[in-house]
Tab-separated table of C-alpha atoms in Angstrom:
chain	number	residue	atom	x	y	z
A	277	MET	CA	-5.796	32.021	12.288
A	278	PRO	CA	-2.253	32.944	13.386
A	279	GLU	CA	-0.307	34.747	10.693
A	280	SER	CA	2.129	32.493	8.841
A	281	ASP	CA	3.555	31.842	5.384
A	282	VAL	CA	2.937	28.088	5.524
A	283	TYR	CA	0.152	26.088	7.198
A	284	VAL	CA	0.486	22.294	7.616
A	285	ILE	CA	-2.654	20.185	8.003
A	286	THR	CA	-3.341	16.458	7.903
A	287	TYR	CA	-5.708	14.868	5.383
A	288	GLY	CA	-7.980	13.787	8.204
A	289	LYS	CA	-8.651	17.372	9.282
A	290	LEU	CA	-9.343	18.905	5.855
A	291	ALA	CA	-13.122	18.663	6.206
A	292	GLY	CA	-13.100	21.047	9.157
A	293	TRP	CA	-11.388	23.735	7.097
A	294	VAL	CA	-13.752	23.798	4.095
A	295	ASP	CA	-15.344	27.143	4.977
A	296	LEU	CA	-11.900	28.726	5.279
A	297	PHE	CA	-10.909	27.230	1.933
A	298	LYS	CA	-13.927	28.885	0.296
A	299	SER	CA	-12.817	32.295	1.597
A	300	ARG	CA	-9.648	32.055	-0.545
A	301	PHE	CA	-7.506	32.586	2.536
A	302	PHE	CA	-4.871	30.333	0.919
A	303	LYS	CA	-3.212	31.242	-2.366
A	304	SER	CA	-1.569	27.910	-3.141
A	305	ALA	CA	-1.877	24.305	-1.978
A	306	CYS	CA	0.541	21.384	-1.980
A	307	TRP	CA	-0.551	17.811	-1.252
A	308	ASP	CA	2.277	15.572	-0.071
A	309	GLU	CA	1.689	11.817	-0.476
A	310	ILE	CA	-1.203	12.687	-2.786
A	311	GLN	CA	-1.932	8.998	-3.354
A	312	GLY	CA	-4.133	9.494	-0.294
A	313	LEU	CA	-6.654	11.040	-2.689
A	314	ARG	CA	-6.655	8.141	-5.159
A	315	LYS	CA	-10.339	7.394	-4.427
A	316	GLY	CA	-11.199	10.909	-5.570
A	317	THR	CA	-14.307	12.608	-4.238
A	318	ASP	CA	-15.720	9.300	-2.993
A	319	SER	CA	-13.865	10.128	0.232
A	320	ILE	CA	-14.387	13.080	2.575
A	321	LYS	CA	-10.756	14.141	2.245
A	322	GLY	CA	-11.188	14.030	-1.532
A	323	GLU	CA	-14.279	16.251	-1.410
A	324	SER	CA	-12.507	18.695	0.909
A	325	SER	CA	-9.407	18.741	-1.282
A	326	LEU	CA	-11.535	19.561	-4.322
A	327	VAL	CA	-12.934	22.612	-2.522
A	328	LEU	CA	-9.418	23.704	-1.613
A	329	ALA	CA	-8.150	23.178	-5.157
A	330	GLN	CA	-10.979	25.279	-6.591
A	331	HIS	CA	-10.129	28.242	-4.354
A	332	VAL	CA	-6.372	28.589	-4.776
A	333	ASP	CA	-4.245	29.892	-7.639
A	334	PHE	CA	-1.541	27.216	-7.596
A	335	ARG	CA	-1.876	23.476	-6.967
A	336	LEU	CA	0.789	20.781	-6.657
A	337	GLY	CA	0.640	17.090	-5.752
A	338	LEU	CA	3.698	15.124	-4.638
A	339	SER	CA	4.122	11.353	-4.534
A	340	ALA	CA	6.604	8.657	-5.453
A	341	THR	CA	3.697	6.199	-5.766
A	342	PRO	CA	0.557	8.017	-6.990
A	343	VAL	CA	-1.039	4.814	-8.313
A	344	HIS	CA	-1.430	1.972	-5.821
A	345	ASN	CA	-3.747	-0.367	-7.671
A	346	TYR	CA	-5.422	0.581	-10.954
A	347	GLY	CA	-4.951	3.304	-13.550
A	348	ILE	CA	-8.249	5.053	-12.802
A	349	GLU	CA	-6.602	6.336	-9.616
A	350	ILE	CA	-4.456	8.798	-11.570
A	351	PHE	CA	-7.642	10.276	-13.052
A	352	ASN	CA	-9.180	10.647	-9.581
A	353	ILE	CA	-6.097	12.513	-8.320
A	354	LEU	CA	-5.690	14.830	-11.300
A	355	GLU	CA	-9.429	15.563	-11.403
A	356	ILE	CA	-9.070	17.120	-7.961
A	357	LEU	CA	-6.027	19.185	-8.913
A	358	GLN	CA	-7.592	20.422	-12.159
A	359	ILE	CA	-11.081	19.422	-13.266
A	360	ASN	CA	-11.274	17.883	-16.750
A	361	VAL	CA	-7.520	18.058	-17.308
A	362	LEU	CA	-7.892	14.524	-18.718
A	363	GLY	CA	-11.428	15.068	-19.961
A	364	ASN	CA	-14.435	13.938	-17.965
A	365	ARG	CA	-14.629	10.477	-16.399
A	366	ILE	CA	-16.642	8.976	-19.270
A	367	GLU	CA	-14.100	10.238	-21.803
A	368	PHE	CA	-11.176	8.934	-19.748
A	369	LEU	CA	-12.770	5.508	-19.348
A	370	ARG	CA	-13.575	5.308	-23.057
A	371	GLU	CA	-10.087	6.388	-24.096
A	372	TRP	CA	-7.920	4.501	-21.613
A	373	CYS	CA	-9.791	1.880	-19.561
A	374	THR	CA	-11.066	-1.583	-20.331
A	375	ASP	CA	-13.236	-2.384	-17.314
A	376	GLY	CA	-13.891	0.868	-15.479
A	377	LYS	CA	-10.617	0.809	-13.550
A	378	SER	CA	-7.788	-0.910	-15.454
A	379	VAL	CA	-5.826	1.079	-18.040
A	380	ASP	CA	-5.341	-0.916	-21.235
A	381	ASP	CA	-1.958	0.670	-22.078
A	382	SER	CA	-0.474	2.155	-18.909
A	383	LYS	CA	2.835	2.902	-20.628
A	384	ALA	CA	1.078	5.064	-23.222
A	385	LEU	CA	-0.906	6.869	-20.515
A	386	GLY	CA	2.267	7.594	-18.559
A	387	ALA	CA	3.873	9.113	-21.645
A	388	TYR	CA	0.695	11.117	-22.389
A	389	LEU	CA	0.648	12.636	-18.890
A	390	ARG	CA	4.184	13.904	-19.416
A	391	ASP	CA	3.421	15.230	-22.890
A	392	GLN	CA	0.461	17.161	-21.475
A	393	LYS	CA	2.696	18.611	-18.714
A	394	VAL	CA	0.387	17.396	-15.933
A	395	MET	CA	2.943	15.028	-14.393
A	396	LEU	CA	6.673	15.350	-13.855
A	397	ARG	CA	8.664	12.279	-12.891
A	398	ARG	CA	12.184	12.566	-11.501
A	399	LEU	CA	14.177	9.424	-10.745
A	400	ARG	CA	17.300	9.376	-8.623
A	401	GLU	CA	19.496	8.958	-11.692
A	402	ASP	CA	17.919	12.083	-13.210
A	403	VAL	CA	19.245	14.228	-10.371
A	404	GLY	CA	22.522	12.406	-9.710
A	405	ARG	CA	21.416	10.757	-6.448
A	406	GLU	CA	21.378	7.078	-7.370
A	407	LEU	CA	21.370	4.340	-4.736
A	408	PRO	CA	22.349	0.674	-5.165
A	409	PRO	CA	19.415	-1.392	-6.467
A	410	VAL	CA	17.218	-3.054	-3.860
A	411	ASN	CA	17.920	-6.763	-3.429
A	412	THR	CA	14.456	-8.340	-3.481
A	413	MET	CA	13.897	-11.926	-2.356
A	414	VAL	CA	10.739	-14.028	-2.226
A	415	GLU	CA	11.084	-16.787	0.346
A	416	ASP	CA	8.620	-19.672	0.433
A	417	ILE	CA	8.185	-20.548	4.085
A	418	ALA	CA	6.402	-23.238	6.072
A	419	HIS	CA	3.108	-22.519	7.804
A	420	ASP	CA	0.834	-23.995	10.437
A	421	HIS	CA	-1.819	-25.960	8.561
A	422	LYS	CA	-4.082	-25.997	11.621
A	423	ALA	CA	-4.554	-22.206	11.519
A	424	LEU	CA	-5.872	-22.372	7.965
A	425	ARG	CA	-7.916	-25.542	8.440
A	426	SER	CA	-9.684	-23.909	11.370
A	427	ILE	CA	-11.272	-21.292	9.092
A	428	GLU	CA	-11.800	-23.447	6.005
A	429	ASP	CA	-15.491	-24.267	6.586
A	430	LEU	CA	-16.396	-20.631	7.243
A	431	ALA	CA	-14.304	-19.514	4.266
A	432	LYS	CA	-16.206	-21.902	1.997
A	433	LYS	CA	-19.572	-20.613	3.271
A	434	LEU	CA	-18.513	-17.022	2.654
A	435	ALA	CA	-17.222	-17.890	-0.818
A	436	LEU	CA	-20.537	-19.549	-1.663
A	437	ARG	CA	-22.493	-16.548	-0.335
A	438	TYR	CA	-20.319	-14.260	-2.449
A	439	GLU	CA	-21.163	-16.348	-5.493
A	440	THR	CA	-24.908	-16.735	-4.961
A	441	GLY	CA	-26.071	-13.900	-2.693
A	442	SER	CA	-27.650	-10.540	-3.404
A	443	PHE	CA	-25.531	-7.480	-4.177
A	444	GLU	CA	-25.330	-6.469	-0.509
A	445	GLU	CA	-24.707	-10.046	0.649
A	446	ARG	CA	-21.906	-10.438	-1.889
A	447	GLY	CA	-20.194	-7.270	-0.702
A	448	GLN	CA	-20.411	-8.240	2.961
A	449	ALA	CA	-19.295	-11.818	2.297
A	450	GLY	CA	-16.338	-10.609	0.241
A	451	ARG	CA	-15.105	-8.281	2.962
A	452	GLU	CA	-15.495	-10.943	5.643
A	453	LEU	CA	-13.714	-13.558	3.530
A	454	ASP	CA	-10.828	-11.196	2.845
A	455	MET	CA	-10.359	-10.333	6.537
A	456	LEU	CA	-10.771	-13.935	7.664
A	457	VAL	CA	-8.323	-15.554	5.264
A	458	ARG	CA	-5.652	-12.859	5.370
A	459	GLN	CA	-5.524	-12.901	9.171
A	460	ALA	CA	-5.470	-16.703	9.294
A	461	THR	CA	-2.670	-16.734	6.718
A	462	GLY	CA	-0.656	-14.267	8.793
A	463	ILE	CA	-1.173	-16.296	11.950
A	464	SER	CA	-0.282	-19.556	10.191
A	465	LYS	CA	3.205	-18.323	9.271
A	466	ALA	CA	3.871	-15.904	12.155
A	467	LYS	CA	6.090	-18.231	14.211
A	468	VAL	CA	8.172	-19.239	11.199
A	469	ILE	CA	8.626	-15.572	10.298
A	470	ALA	CA	9.748	-14.885	13.865
A	471	GLN	CA	12.384	-17.599	13.463
A	472	TYR	CA	13.496	-16.022	10.202
A	473	ALA	CA	13.741	-12.600	11.861
A	474	ARG	CA	15.684	-14.131	14.739
A	475	MET	CA	18.554	-15.043	12.393
A	476	PHE	CA	19.169	-11.348	11.697
A	477	LEU	CA	18.617	-10.239	15.278
A	478	GLU	CA	21.019	-12.797	16.733
A	479	ASP	CA	23.594	-11.455	14.300
A	480	ASN	CA	22.940	-7.965	15.721
A	481	THR	CA	21.423	-6.761	12.435
A	482	PRO	CA	18.662	-4.114	12.724
A	483	ILE	CA	15.493	-5.059	10.818
A	484	VAL	CA	12.041	-3.702	9.999
A	485	LEU	CA	9.348	-6.382	10.193
A	486	ALA	CA	6.164	-5.359	8.358
A	487	GLY	CA	2.698	-6.779	8.971
A	488	TRP	CA	-0.955	-5.835	9.293
A	489	HIS	CA	-2.984	-7.838	11.822
A	490	ARG	CA	-2.803	-7.330	15.580
A	491	ALA	CA	-3.049	-11.075	16.194
A	492	VAL	CA	0.081	-11.555	14.089
A	493	TYR	CA	1.922	-8.777	15.927
A	494	ASP	CA	1.070	-10.472	19.236
A	495	ILE	CA	2.765	-13.700	18.109
A	496	TRP	CA	5.846	-11.800	16.932
A	497	LEU	CA	5.997	-9.886	20.217
A	498	ASP	CA	5.826	-13.118	22.187
A	499	GLU	CA	8.334	-15.037	20.066
A	500	LEU	CA	10.829	-12.150	19.873
A	501	ALA	CA	10.278	-10.593	23.316
A	502	GLU	CA	13.953	-10.935	24.264
A	503	PHE	CA	14.845	-8.409	21.551
A	504	ASN	CA	12.606	-5.697	23.078
A	505	PRO	CA	10.745	-4.891	19.836
A	506	ALA	CA	9.453	-1.396	19.114
A	507	MET	CA	5.963	-0.991	17.611
A	508	TYR	CA	5.010	1.491	14.879
A	509	THR	CA	1.476	0.452	13.911
A	510	GLY	CA	-2.060	1.772	13.894
A	511	SER	CA	-2.464	0.919	17.580
A	512	GLU	CA	0.123	3.419	18.812
A	513	SER	CA	-0.442	7.124	19.415
A	514	PRO	CA	1.803	9.676	17.631
A	515	LYS	CA	3.772	10.042	20.871
A	516	GLN	CA	4.242	6.275	21.166
A	517	LYS	CA	5.317	6.041	17.534
A	518	ALA	CA	7.895	8.771	18.067
A	519	GLU	CA	9.244	6.881	21.082
A	520	ALA	CA	9.389	3.634	19.066
A	521	LYS	CA	11.397	5.355	16.360
A	522	ARG	CA	13.709	6.944	18.957
A	523	ARG	CA	14.403	3.556	20.590
A	524	PHE	CA	15.165	1.973	17.233
A	525	MET	CA	17.407	4.816	16.072
A	526	ALA	CA	19.228	4.931	19.434
A	527	GLY	CA	20.075	1.230	19.218
A	528	GLU	CA	17.937	0.285	22.205
A	529	THR	CA	16.313	-2.342	19.967
A	530	ASN	CA	17.162	-3.866	16.603
A	531	LEU	CA	13.554	-4.778	15.812
A	532	LEU	CA	10.929	-2.327	14.582
A	533	ILE	CA	7.536	-3.876	13.862
A	534	LEU	CA	5.913	-1.624	11.266
A	535	SER	CA	2.339	-1.644	9.977
A	536	LEU	CA	2.110	-1.869	6.199
A	537	HIS	CA	-0.132	1.217	6.279
A	538	SER	CA	1.595	3.309	8.954
A	539	GLY	CA	4.903	4.199	7.337
A	540	ALA	CA	3.962	7.125	5.062
A	541	GLY	CA	6.185	10.097	5.867
A	542	LEU	CA	8.447	8.070	8.193
A	543	ASP	CA	12.045	9.118	7.574
A	544	GLY	CA	15.399	8.410	9.197
A	545	LEU	CA	15.280	4.605	9.429
A	546	GLN	CA	17.679	4.406	6.480
A	547	GLU	CA	20.444	5.777	8.684
A	548	ARG	CA	20.424	2.619	10.808
A	549	CYS	CA	18.723	-0.197	8.922
A	550	SER	CA	18.909	-1.822	5.477
A	551	VAL	CA	16.787	-4.982	5.936
A	552	VAL	CA	12.986	-5.160	5.679
A	553	LEU	CA	10.951	-8.344	6.050
A	554	HIS	CA	7.437	-8.329	4.588
A	555	GLY	CA	5.704	-10.712	6.988
A	556	GLU	CA	2.191	-10.136	5.623
A	557	LEU	CA	1.053	-9.180	2.131
A	558	ASP	CA	-1.126	-6.307	0.947
A	559	TRP	CA	-3.186	-6.400	-2.233
A	560	SER	CA	-1.376	-3.307	-3.521
A	561	PRO	CA	2.270	-3.520	-4.664
A	562	LYS	CA	2.762	0.179	-3.921
A	563	ILE	CA	2.143	-0.408	-0.219
A	564	HIS	CA	5.144	-2.731	-0.169
A	565	GLU	CA	7.143	-0.322	-2.295
A	566	GLN	CA	6.480	2.426	0.248
A	567	VAL	CA	7.557	0.186	3.122
A	568	THR	CA	10.806	-0.645	1.333
A	569	GLY	CA	11.144	3.063	0.558
A	570	ARG	CA	11.483	3.798	4.284
A	571	LEU	CA	14.976	2.291	3.922
A	572	ASP	CA	15.755	2.792	0.243
A	573	ARG	CA	16.232	6.556	0.298
A	574	ASP	CA	18.867	9.265	0.612
A	575	GLY	CA	21.123	8.582	3.569
A	576	GLN	CA	21.207	4.800	3.056
A	577	LYS	CA	24.816	3.588	2.999
A	578	ASN	CA	24.183	-0.102	2.287
A	579	PRO	CA	22.269	-2.082	-0.351
A	580	VAL	CA	18.716	-2.654	0.900
A	581	LEU	CA	17.495	-6.219	1.325
A	582	SER	CA	13.711	-6.567	0.908
A	583	VAL	CA	12.404	-10.053	1.726
A	584	TYR	CA	8.842	-11.244	1.049
A	585	LEU	CA	7.977	-14.208	3.277
A	586	VAL	CA	5.272	-16.128	1.433
A	587	SER	CA	3.125	-19.133	2.268
A	588	GLN	CA	1.896	-21.555	-0.367
A	589	ASP	CA	-1.590	-21.604	1.124
A	590	GLY	CA	-4.248	-19.180	2.325
A	591	SER	CA	-4.409	-15.690	0.821
A	592	ASP	CA	-0.756	-15.380	-0.189
A	593	PRO	CA	-0.986	-17.197	-3.570
A	594	PRO	CA	-3.881	-15.096	-4.968
A	595	ILE	CA	-2.309	-11.881	-3.630
A	596	ILE	CA	1.017	-12.692	-5.275
A	597	GLU	CA	-0.862	-13.401	-8.505
A	598	LEU	CA	-2.761	-10.118	-8.448
A	599	LEU	CA	0.205	-8.006	-7.347
A	600	GLY	CA	1.753	-8.551	-10.752
A	601	VAL	CA	-1.268	-7.040	-12.494
A	602	LYS	CA	-1.428	-4.019	-10.199
A	603	ALA	CA	2.320	-3.452	-10.485
A	604	ALA	CA	1.949	-3.302	-14.254
A	605	GLN	CA	-0.745	-0.610	-13.940
A	606	ALA	CA	1.205	1.544	-11.491
A	607	ASP	CA	4.658	1.231	-13.028
A	608	GLY	CA	3.420	1.769	-16.557
A	609	ILE	CA	1.989	5.154	-15.601
A	610	THR	CA	4.778	6.454	-13.362
A	611	ASP	CA	7.678	4.843	-15.251
A	612	PRO	CA	6.539	3.989	-18.809
A	613	ASP	CA	10.049	2.938	-19.811
A	614	ARG	CA	10.404	0.570	-16.857
A	615	VAL	CA	7.062	-1.209	-16.896
A	616	PHE	CA	6.752	-4.582	-15.142
A	617	LYS	CA	5.285	-7.280	-17.362
A	618	ALA	CA	2.359	-9.077	-15.771
A	619	ASN	CA	1.703	-12.659	-16.808
A	620	VAL	CA	-1.797	-13.143	-15.383
A	621	PRO	CA	-5.190	-11.675	-16.285
A	622	ASP	CA	-6.766	-9.248	-13.827
A	623	THR	CA	-9.749	-11.175	-12.509
A	624	GLY	CA	-10.000	-9.115	-9.348
A	625	ARG	CA	-8.863	-9.914	-5.854
A	626	MET	CA	-12.152	-11.320	-4.594
A	627	ARG	CA	-12.541	-13.548	-7.639
A	628	LEU	CA	-9.150	-15.103	-6.966
A	629	LEU	CA	-9.881	-15.553	-3.279
A	630	VAL	CA	-13.401	-16.914	-3.811
A	631	ASP	CA	-12.222	-19.426	-6.407
A	632	ARG	CA	-9.667	-20.705	-3.907
A	633	TYR	CA	-12.360	-21.633	-1.374
A	634	LEU	CA	-15.496	-22.173	-3.459
A	635	PRO	CA	-16.591	-25.821	-3.341
A	636	LYS	CA	-15.823	-27.576	-6.632
A	637	GLN	CA	-19.471	-28.423	-7.301
A	638	ALA	CA	-20.395	-24.740	-6.975
A	639	GLN	CA	-17.645	-23.761	-9.426
A	640	GLU	CA	-18.895	-26.339	-11.918
A	641	ALA	CA	-22.475	-25.058	-11.558
A	642	ALA	CA	-21.293	-21.483	-12.120
């Protein structure tokens, strides 16, 4: 190892350093964007991080959004940083959770974490660096009914298999149904979203257009080709992503197509852009918060406009319904005094999606 005071390593490479971690070569460890460990030691990076944490003297995790979905994630993260700091898993579940993942009173848990000095939350107003509030809009848009009708029969079969199959069959059917319907929903509204984006682009307004599926990107690229869009998604190499950012920042294009899951750590966009369009939806509200956070940060000179473009069919309705529940979990823990009030029960994302496509006779039988 070359001699240095600071070593920077990605989460994906932690497993290859485990033996070095055990030698106590490092004295302290800092995890940026520690929400990447929210699955705990069920992931390889979580297992590797636990080894690192156990062989250093000082540990620190940094994140604006440590909880993406359910309250159990904060236990998984803190258990890596300091084992049993919140008791063991059984004790945590008994004390705080109702169903093995959801925290019954997230506001109380958030306050408890501060009282126990295991979490420190600093908002912009706490340090005198406030920005104008984000202007959030939810736009109901038209969609292509044919795209959704084309997958309806298969979606119904998968929903029925999820309801009646074995444990393994249910898991496979659920994953396939999720991928099928979300992609079809994205495709069904892609052209309308391109038209919506065009209004900003023709006015020479830089925008970030966020999505998830390659098939949806392809439609956007075709419909908006004249604006020379830059791509920052999972398909591009680090070098290609850097070039996409450079083109956008240099004004060579006013359109940056961003993957919902590729923006962590991306900084600088706020110096040129204040409009983000959420063209596809993720099950986690914190994913969308992070995307908006690429623009809503220090250096932004204008109020940020964050627009969610939502269809009234396909996967969008159940996702919108569940996002409220997950937002309540996450915000109650990180900001107990600013908790979002959810109005729907948490029945789980697959339950909502299955019920949307399950034949009526099967629902009645169940």
